[in-house]
PDB file of C-alpha atoms in Angstrom:
ATOM      1  CA  THR A   1      12.405  64.236   8.667  1.00 65.00           C
ATOM      2  CA  ASP A   2      15.587  64.407   6.599  1.00 85.00           C
ATOM      3  CA  LEU A   3      17.506  65.883   9.524  1.00 91.00           C
ATOM      4  CA  ARG A   4      16.136  63.129  11.778  1.00 88.00           C
ATOM      5  CA  HIS A   5      17.341  60.524   9.270  1.00 90.00           C
ATOM      6  CA  VAL A   6      20.815  62.093   9.052  1.00 93.00           C
ATOM      7  CA  LEU A   7      21.071  62.175  12.846  1.00 94.00           C
ATOM      8  CA  ALA A   8      19.737  58.618  13.183  1.00 93.00           C
ATOM      9  CA  ARG A   9      22.285  57.316  10.657  1.00 93.00           C
ATOM     10  CA  SER A  10      25.079  59.076  12.538  1.00 94.00           C
ATOM     11  CA  LEU A  11      23.915  57.587  15.814  1.00 94.00           C
ATOM     12  CA  LEU A  12      23.747  54.121  14.276  1.00 94.00           C
ATOM     13  CA  ARG A  13      27.274  54.484  12.868  1.00 94.00           C
ATOM     14  CA  GLU A  14      28.466  55.235  16.395  1.00 94.00           C
ATOM     15  CA  GLY A  15      26.496  52.348  17.915  1.00 93.00           C
ATOM     16  CA  PHE A  16      23.693  54.287  19.628  1.00 94.00           C
ATOM     17  CA  SER A  17      20.724  52.115  18.699  1.00 93.00           C
ATOM     18  CA  ASP A  18      18.278  53.305  21.380  1.00 92.00           C
ATOM     19  CA  GLU A  19      18.843  56.956  20.559  1.00 94.00           C
ATOM     20  CA  ALA A  20      18.427  56.285  16.832  1.00 93.00           C
ATOM     21  CA  ARG A  21      15.165  54.446  17.508  1.00 91.00           C
ATOM     22  CA  ARG A  22      13.861  57.416  19.486  1.00 91.00           C
ATOM     23  CA  LEU A  23      14.639  59.755  16.588  1.00 90.00           C
ATOM     24  CA  ILE A  24      12.994  57.483  14.032  1.00 90.00           C
ATOM     25  CA  GLY A  25       9.907  57.018  16.210  1.00 84.00           C
ATOM     26  CA  ASN A  26       7.287  54.309  16.471  1.00 67.00           C
ATOM     27  CA  ASP A  27       4.978  55.370  13.645  1.00 69.00           C
ATOM     28  CA  PRO A  28       3.567  52.114  12.193  1.00 60.00           C
ATOM     29  CA  SER A  29       3.817  53.378   8.601  1.00 74.00           C
ATOM     30  CA  LYS A  30       7.611  53.456   8.353  1.00 84.00           C
ATOM     31  CA  THR A  31       9.329  54.283   5.105  1.00 88.00           C
ATOM     32  CA  PRO A  32      11.697  51.655   3.686  1.00 89.00           C
ATOM     33  CA  ALA A  33      14.677  53.818   4.751  1.00 89.00           C
ATOM     34  CA  GLU A  34      13.359  54.006   8.317  1.00 91.00           C
ATOM     35  CA  ARG A  35      12.770  50.250   8.405  1.00 91.00           C
ATOM     36  CA  MET A  36      16.378  49.694   7.308  1.00 93.00           C
ATOM     37  CA  MET A  37      17.640  52.025  10.030  1.00 94.00           C
ATOM     38  CA  LEU A  38      15.507  50.171  12.583  1.00 93.00           C
ATOM     39  CA  ALA A  39      16.942  46.883  11.260  1.00 94.00           C
ATOM     40  CA  GLN A  40      20.460  48.288  11.773  1.00 95.00           C
ATOM     41  CA  ALA A  41      19.486  49.227  15.330  1.00 95.00           C
ATOM     42  CA  ALA A  42      18.171  45.696  15.890  1.00 95.00           C
ATOM     43  CA  LEU A  43      21.475  44.259  14.666  1.00 96.00           C
ATOM     44  CA  LEU A  44      23.390  46.541  17.019  1.00 96.00           C
ATOM     45  CA  ASP A  45      21.278  45.046  19.820  1.00 95.00           C
ATOM     46  CA  PHE A  46      21.948  41.488  18.529  1.00 96.00           C
ATOM     47  CA  ASP A  47      18.287  41.053  17.584  1.00 95.00           C
ATOM     48  CA  ALA A  48      18.756  39.187  14.310  1.00 96.00           C
ATOM     49  CA  PRO A  49      15.159  37.887  14.078  1.00 96.00           C
ATOM     50  CA  GLY A  50      13.849  41.414  14.642  1.00 94.00           C
ATOM     51  CA  ALA A  51      16.136  42.759  11.917  1.00 94.00           C
ATOM     52  CA  LEU A  52      14.947  40.086   9.481  1.00 95.00           C
ATOM     53  CA  ASP A  53      11.325  40.969  10.248  1.00 93.00           C
ATOM     54  CA  LEU A  54      11.992  44.648   9.570  1.00 92.00           C
ATOM     55  CA  LEU A  55      13.717  43.815   6.263  1.00 93.00           C
ATOM     56  CA  GLU A  56      10.977  41.465   5.068  1.00 90.00           C
ATOM     57  CA  ASN A  57       9.723  43.621   2.181  1.00 87.00           C
ATOM     58  CA  SER A  58      12.921  45.587   1.592  1.00 89.00           C
ATOM     59  CA  SER A  59      14.952  45.326  -1.572  1.00 90.00           C
ATOM     60  CA  GLY A  60      18.304  46.538  -2.784  1.00 93.00           C
ATOM     61  CA  ASP A  61      21.929  45.773  -1.994  1.00 94.00           C
ATOM     62  CA  LYS A  62      21.887  47.461   1.407  1.00 94.00           C
ATOM     63  CA  ALA A  63      18.876  45.399   2.519  1.00 95.00           C
ATOM     64  CA  LEU A  64      20.537  42.222   1.237  1.00 95.00           C
ATOM     65  CA  LYS A  65      23.717  43.013   3.182  1.00 97.00           C
ATOM     66  CA  LEU A  66      21.733  43.734   6.348  1.00 96.00           C
ATOM     67  CA  ARG A  67      19.862  40.435   5.893  1.00 96.00           C
ATOM     68  CA  ALA A  68      23.222  38.699   5.483  1.00 97.00           C
ATOM     69  CA  ASP A  69      24.464  40.290   8.729  1.00 97.00           C
ATOM     70  CA  ALA A  70      21.371  39.000  10.531  1.00 97.00           C
ATOM     71  CA  LEU A  71      21.798  35.518   9.058  1.00 97.00           C
ATOM     72  CA  VAL A  72      25.450  35.456  10.134  1.00 96.00           C
ATOM     73  CA  MET A  73      24.350  36.358  13.643  1.00 96.00           C
ATOM     74  CA  LEU A  74      22.014  33.357  13.540  1.00 96.00           C
ATOM     75  CA  GLY A  75      24.809  31.075  12.276  1.00 94.00           C
ATOM     76  CA  ARG A  76      23.135  30.601   8.878  1.00 95.00           C
ATOM     77  CA  HIS A  77      26.296  31.215   6.864  1.00 94.00           C
ATOM     78  CA  ASP A  78      25.196  29.485   3.632  1.00 93.00           C
ATOM     79  CA  GLU A  79      22.119  31.704   3.411  1.00 95.00           C
ATOM     80  CA  ALA A  80      24.225  34.765   4.250  1.00 95.00           C
ATOM     81  CA  ALA A  81      26.607  33.871   1.410  1.00 95.00           C
ATOM     82  CA  GLN A  82      23.663  33.746  -1.011  1.00 94.00           C
ATOM     83  CA  MET A  83      22.392  37.165   0.153  1.00 95.00           C
ATOM     84  CA  LEU A  84      25.870  38.633  -0.280  1.00 95.00           C
ATOM     85  CA  LEU A  85      26.144  37.151  -3.769  1.00 93.00           C
ATOM     86  CA  LEU A  86      22.850  38.775  -4.705  1.00 94.00           C
ATOM     87  CA  ALA A  87      24.289  42.060  -3.402  1.00 94.00           C
ATOM     88  CA  LYS A  88      27.390  41.508  -5.574  1.00 94.00           C
ATOM     89  CA  ALA A  89      29.627  41.311  -2.490  1.00 93.00           C
ATOM     90  CA  THR A  90      31.757  38.391  -3.686  1.00 93.00           C
ATOM     91  CA  GLU A  91      34.582  38.528  -1.148  1.00 93.00           C
ATOM     92  CA  PRO A  92      32.308  38.535   1.928  1.00 95.00           C
ATOM     93  CA  ALA A  93      30.201  35.816   0.254  1.00 95.00           C
ATOM     94  CA  ALA A  94      33.324  33.658  -0.090  1.00 94.00           C
ATOM     95  CA  ALA A  95      34.099  34.180   3.602  1.00 94.00           C
ATOM     96  CA  GLU A  96      30.591  33.094   4.569  1.00 95.00           C
ATOM     97  CA  ALA A  97      30.792  30.048   2.295  1.00 93.00           C
ATOM     98  CA  TRP A  98      34.042  29.172   4.102  1.00 92.00           C
ATOM     99  CA  ARG A  99      32.374  29.564   7.509  1.00 92.00           C
ATOM    100  CA  ALA A 100      29.542  27.323   6.316  1.00 92.00           C
ATOM    101  CA  GLY A 101      32.026  24.645   5.261  1.00 88.00           C
ATOM    102  CA  ASN A 102      30.905  24.970   1.651  1.00 90.00           C
ATOM    103  CA  TRP A 103      34.371  24.417   0.222  1.00 90.00           C
ATOM    104  CA  GLU A 104      33.326  24.303  -3.412  1.00 90.00           C
ATOM    105  CA  GLU A 105      31.592  27.691  -3.174  1.00 91.00           C
ATOM    106  CA  ALA A 106      34.473  29.133  -1.121  1.00 92.00           C
ATOM    107  CA  ALA A 107      36.900  28.010  -3.831  1.00 91.00           C
ATOM    108  CA  ARG A 108      34.707  29.375  -6.620  1.00 91.00           C
ATOM    109  CA  LEU A 109      34.231  32.781  -4.988  1.00 92.00           C
ATOM    110  CA  GLY A 110      37.453  33.116  -3.052  1.00 91.00           C
ATOM    111  CA  SER A 111      40.864  34.415  -3.921  1.00 91.00           C
ATOM    112  CA  GLU A 112      43.552  32.363  -5.603  1.00 91.00           C
ATOM    113  CA  GLU A 113      45.160  31.909  -2.173  1.00 91.00           C
ATOM    114  CA  THR A 114      41.898  30.502  -0.813  1.00 90.00           C
ATOM    115  CA  ARG A 115      41.633  28.047  -3.705  1.00 89.00           C
ATOM    116  CA  ASP A 116      45.264  27.001  -3.228  1.00 89.00           C
ATOM    117  CA  LEU A 117      44.719  26.442   0.486  1.00 89.00           C
ATOM    118  CA  LEU A 118      41.565  24.391  -0.097  1.00 89.00           C
ATOM    119  CA  GLU A 119      43.445  22.297  -2.659  1.00 87.00           C
ATOM    120  CA  GLU A 120      46.399  21.852  -0.276  1.00 85.00           C
ATOM    121  CA  LEU A 121      44.015  20.664   2.448  1.00 83.00           C
ATOM    122  CA  ASP A 122      42.417  18.286  -0.074  1.00 80.00           C
ATOM    123  CA  LEU A 123      39.007  19.880   0.426  1.00 83.00           C
ATOM    124  CA  VAL A 124      38.630  20.650  -3.282  1.00 81.00           C
ATOM    125  CA  GLY A 125      40.314  19.321  -6.371  1.00 75.00           C
ATOM    126  CA  GLU A 126      42.268  21.377  -8.871  1.00 70.00           C
ATOM    127  CA  ASN A 127      39.047  22.224 -10.699  1.00 61.00           C
ATOM    128  CA  GLY A 128      37.551  23.693  -7.503  1.00 56.00           C
ATOM    129  CA  THR A 129      35.028  20.915  -6.905  1.00 63.00           C
ATOM    130  CA  GLU A 130      34.847  19.100  -3.604  1.00 58.00           C
ATOM    131  CA  THR A 131      36.922  15.953  -3.465  1.00 55.00           C
ATOM    132  CA  ALA A 132      35.180  12.623  -3.093  1.00 52.00           C
ATOM    133  CA  SER A 133      34.478  11.228   0.335  1.00 49.00           C
ATOM    134  CA  ALA A 134      37.070   8.990   1.892  1.00 43.00           C
ATOM    135  CA  GLU A 135      36.940   5.234   1.320  1.00 51.00           C
ATOM    136  CA  PRO A 136      35.482   3.125   4.150  1.00 53.00           C
ATOM    137  CA  GLY A 137      38.090   2.601   6.853  1.00 54.00           C
ATOM    138  CA  GLN A 138      40.016   5.698   5.762  1.00 51.00           C
ATOM    139  CA  PRO A 139      39.984   8.982   7.661  1.00 52.00           C
ATOM    140  CA  SER A 140      37.310  11.449   6.584  1.00 52.00           C
ATOM    141  CA  LEU A 141      38.308  14.437   4.486  1.00 54.00           C
ATOM    142  CA  THR A 142      38.211  16.632   7.563  1.00 60.00           C
ATOM    143  CA  GLU A 143      40.348  14.192   9.571  1.00 65.00           C
ATOM    144  CA  ALA A 144      42.788  13.819   6.675  1.00 64.00           C
ATOM    145  CA  SER A 145      42.973  17.594   6.316  1.00 66.00           C
ATOM    146  CA  LEU A 146      43.572  18.022  10.029  1.00 73.00           C
ATOM    147  CA  GLN A 147      46.267  15.333   9.942  1.00 77.00           C
ATOM    148  CA  ARG A 148      47.934  17.097   6.991  1.00 77.00           C
ATOM    149  CA  ALA A 149      47.739  20.457   8.787  1.00 78.00           C
ATOM    150  CA  GLN A 150      49.199  18.900  11.958  1.00 84.00           C
ATOM    151  CA  SER A 151      52.027  17.412   9.882  1.00 85.00           C
ATOM    152  CA  LEU A 152      52.760  20.834   8.357  1.00 86.00           C
ATOM    153  CA  LEU A 153      52.802  22.444  11.813  1.00 88.00           C
ATOM    154  CA  GLU A 154      55.206  19.803  13.151  1.00 90.00           C
ATOM    155  CA  GLU A 155      57.468  20.252  10.123  1.00 90.00           C
ATOM    156  CA  SER A 156      57.428  24.029  10.629  1.00 91.00           C
ATOM    157  CA  GLN A 157      58.297  23.627  14.322  1.00 92.00           C
ATOM    158  CA  ALA A 158      61.225  21.345  13.469  1.00 92.00           C
ATOM    159  CA  ILE A 159      62.561  23.887  10.960  1.00 92.00           C
ATOM    160  CA  ARG A 160      62.228  26.734  13.494  1.00 92.00           C
ATOM    161  CA  THR A 161      64.077  24.682  16.122  1.00 92.00           C
ATOM    162  CA  THR A 162      66.898  23.916  13.668  1.00 92.00           C
ATOM    163  CA  LEU A 163      67.172  27.597  12.689  1.00 91.00           C
ATOM    164  CA  ALA A 164      67.200  28.687  16.340  1.00 90.00           C
ATOM    165  CA  ASP A 165      70.001  26.187  17.084  1.00 88.00           C
ATOM    166  CA  MET A 166      72.006  27.431  14.088  1.00 88.00           C
ATOM    167  CA  LEU A 167      71.563  31.063  15.147  1.00 87.00           C
ATOM    168  CA  THR A 168      72.661  30.205  18.700  1.00 85.00           C
ATOM    169  CA  ASP A 169      75.813  28.522  17.341  1.00 79.00           C
ATOM    170  CA  VAL A 170      76.609  31.634  15.260  1.00 78.00           C
ATOM    171  CA  ALA A 171      75.902  34.039  18.127  1.00 72.00           C
ATOM    172  CA  GLU A 172      78.066  32.092  20.608  1.00 70.00           C
ATOM    173  CA  PRO A 173      81.470  31.446  18.970  1.00 65.00           C
ATOM    174  CA  SER A 174      83.421  28.504  20.320  1.00 61.00           C
ATOM    175  CA  ALA A 175      86.380  28.974  22.666  1.00 60.00           C
ATOM    176  CA  ASP A 176      88.764  27.999  19.836  1.00 60.00           C
ATOM    177  CA  ASN A 177      88.435  31.459  18.193  1.00 55.00           C
TER     178      ASN A 177
END
């Protein structure tokens, strides 16, 4: 059994879900380790609901991370972030909070750069809490953030154009020299 588990884990690492399943077998009384390996195989086959079913009574950080992977596959990023937090995986939890649009949680869990970016985009205030909704008649926070980002892109393009023109002038000396 131990050799089968070692081989199954190796097969799963390499992406061979069917072969790993064959090694683990279909015995209805699976051990928790076997259920986790079968959940990994389900995830490799993009069967997130099947993986969640297999992990139903599993505990521990590895099970939480596998649940989070399944939830991500289902687009349930907020729930995935919570699973990752329980597994003490703060950085991936911050990424999932970001994907969920939970700016306050992304700022709380994320790096200093993430917090700075969220502040720059006016999605959170300096204290890391979400900024208030826009006044009636004003663009929404998302629209305002997109407008600010577009403005920054246009400014960057103008600077690059100016630099390119300056470099062209330096590279092509005038006929007076």
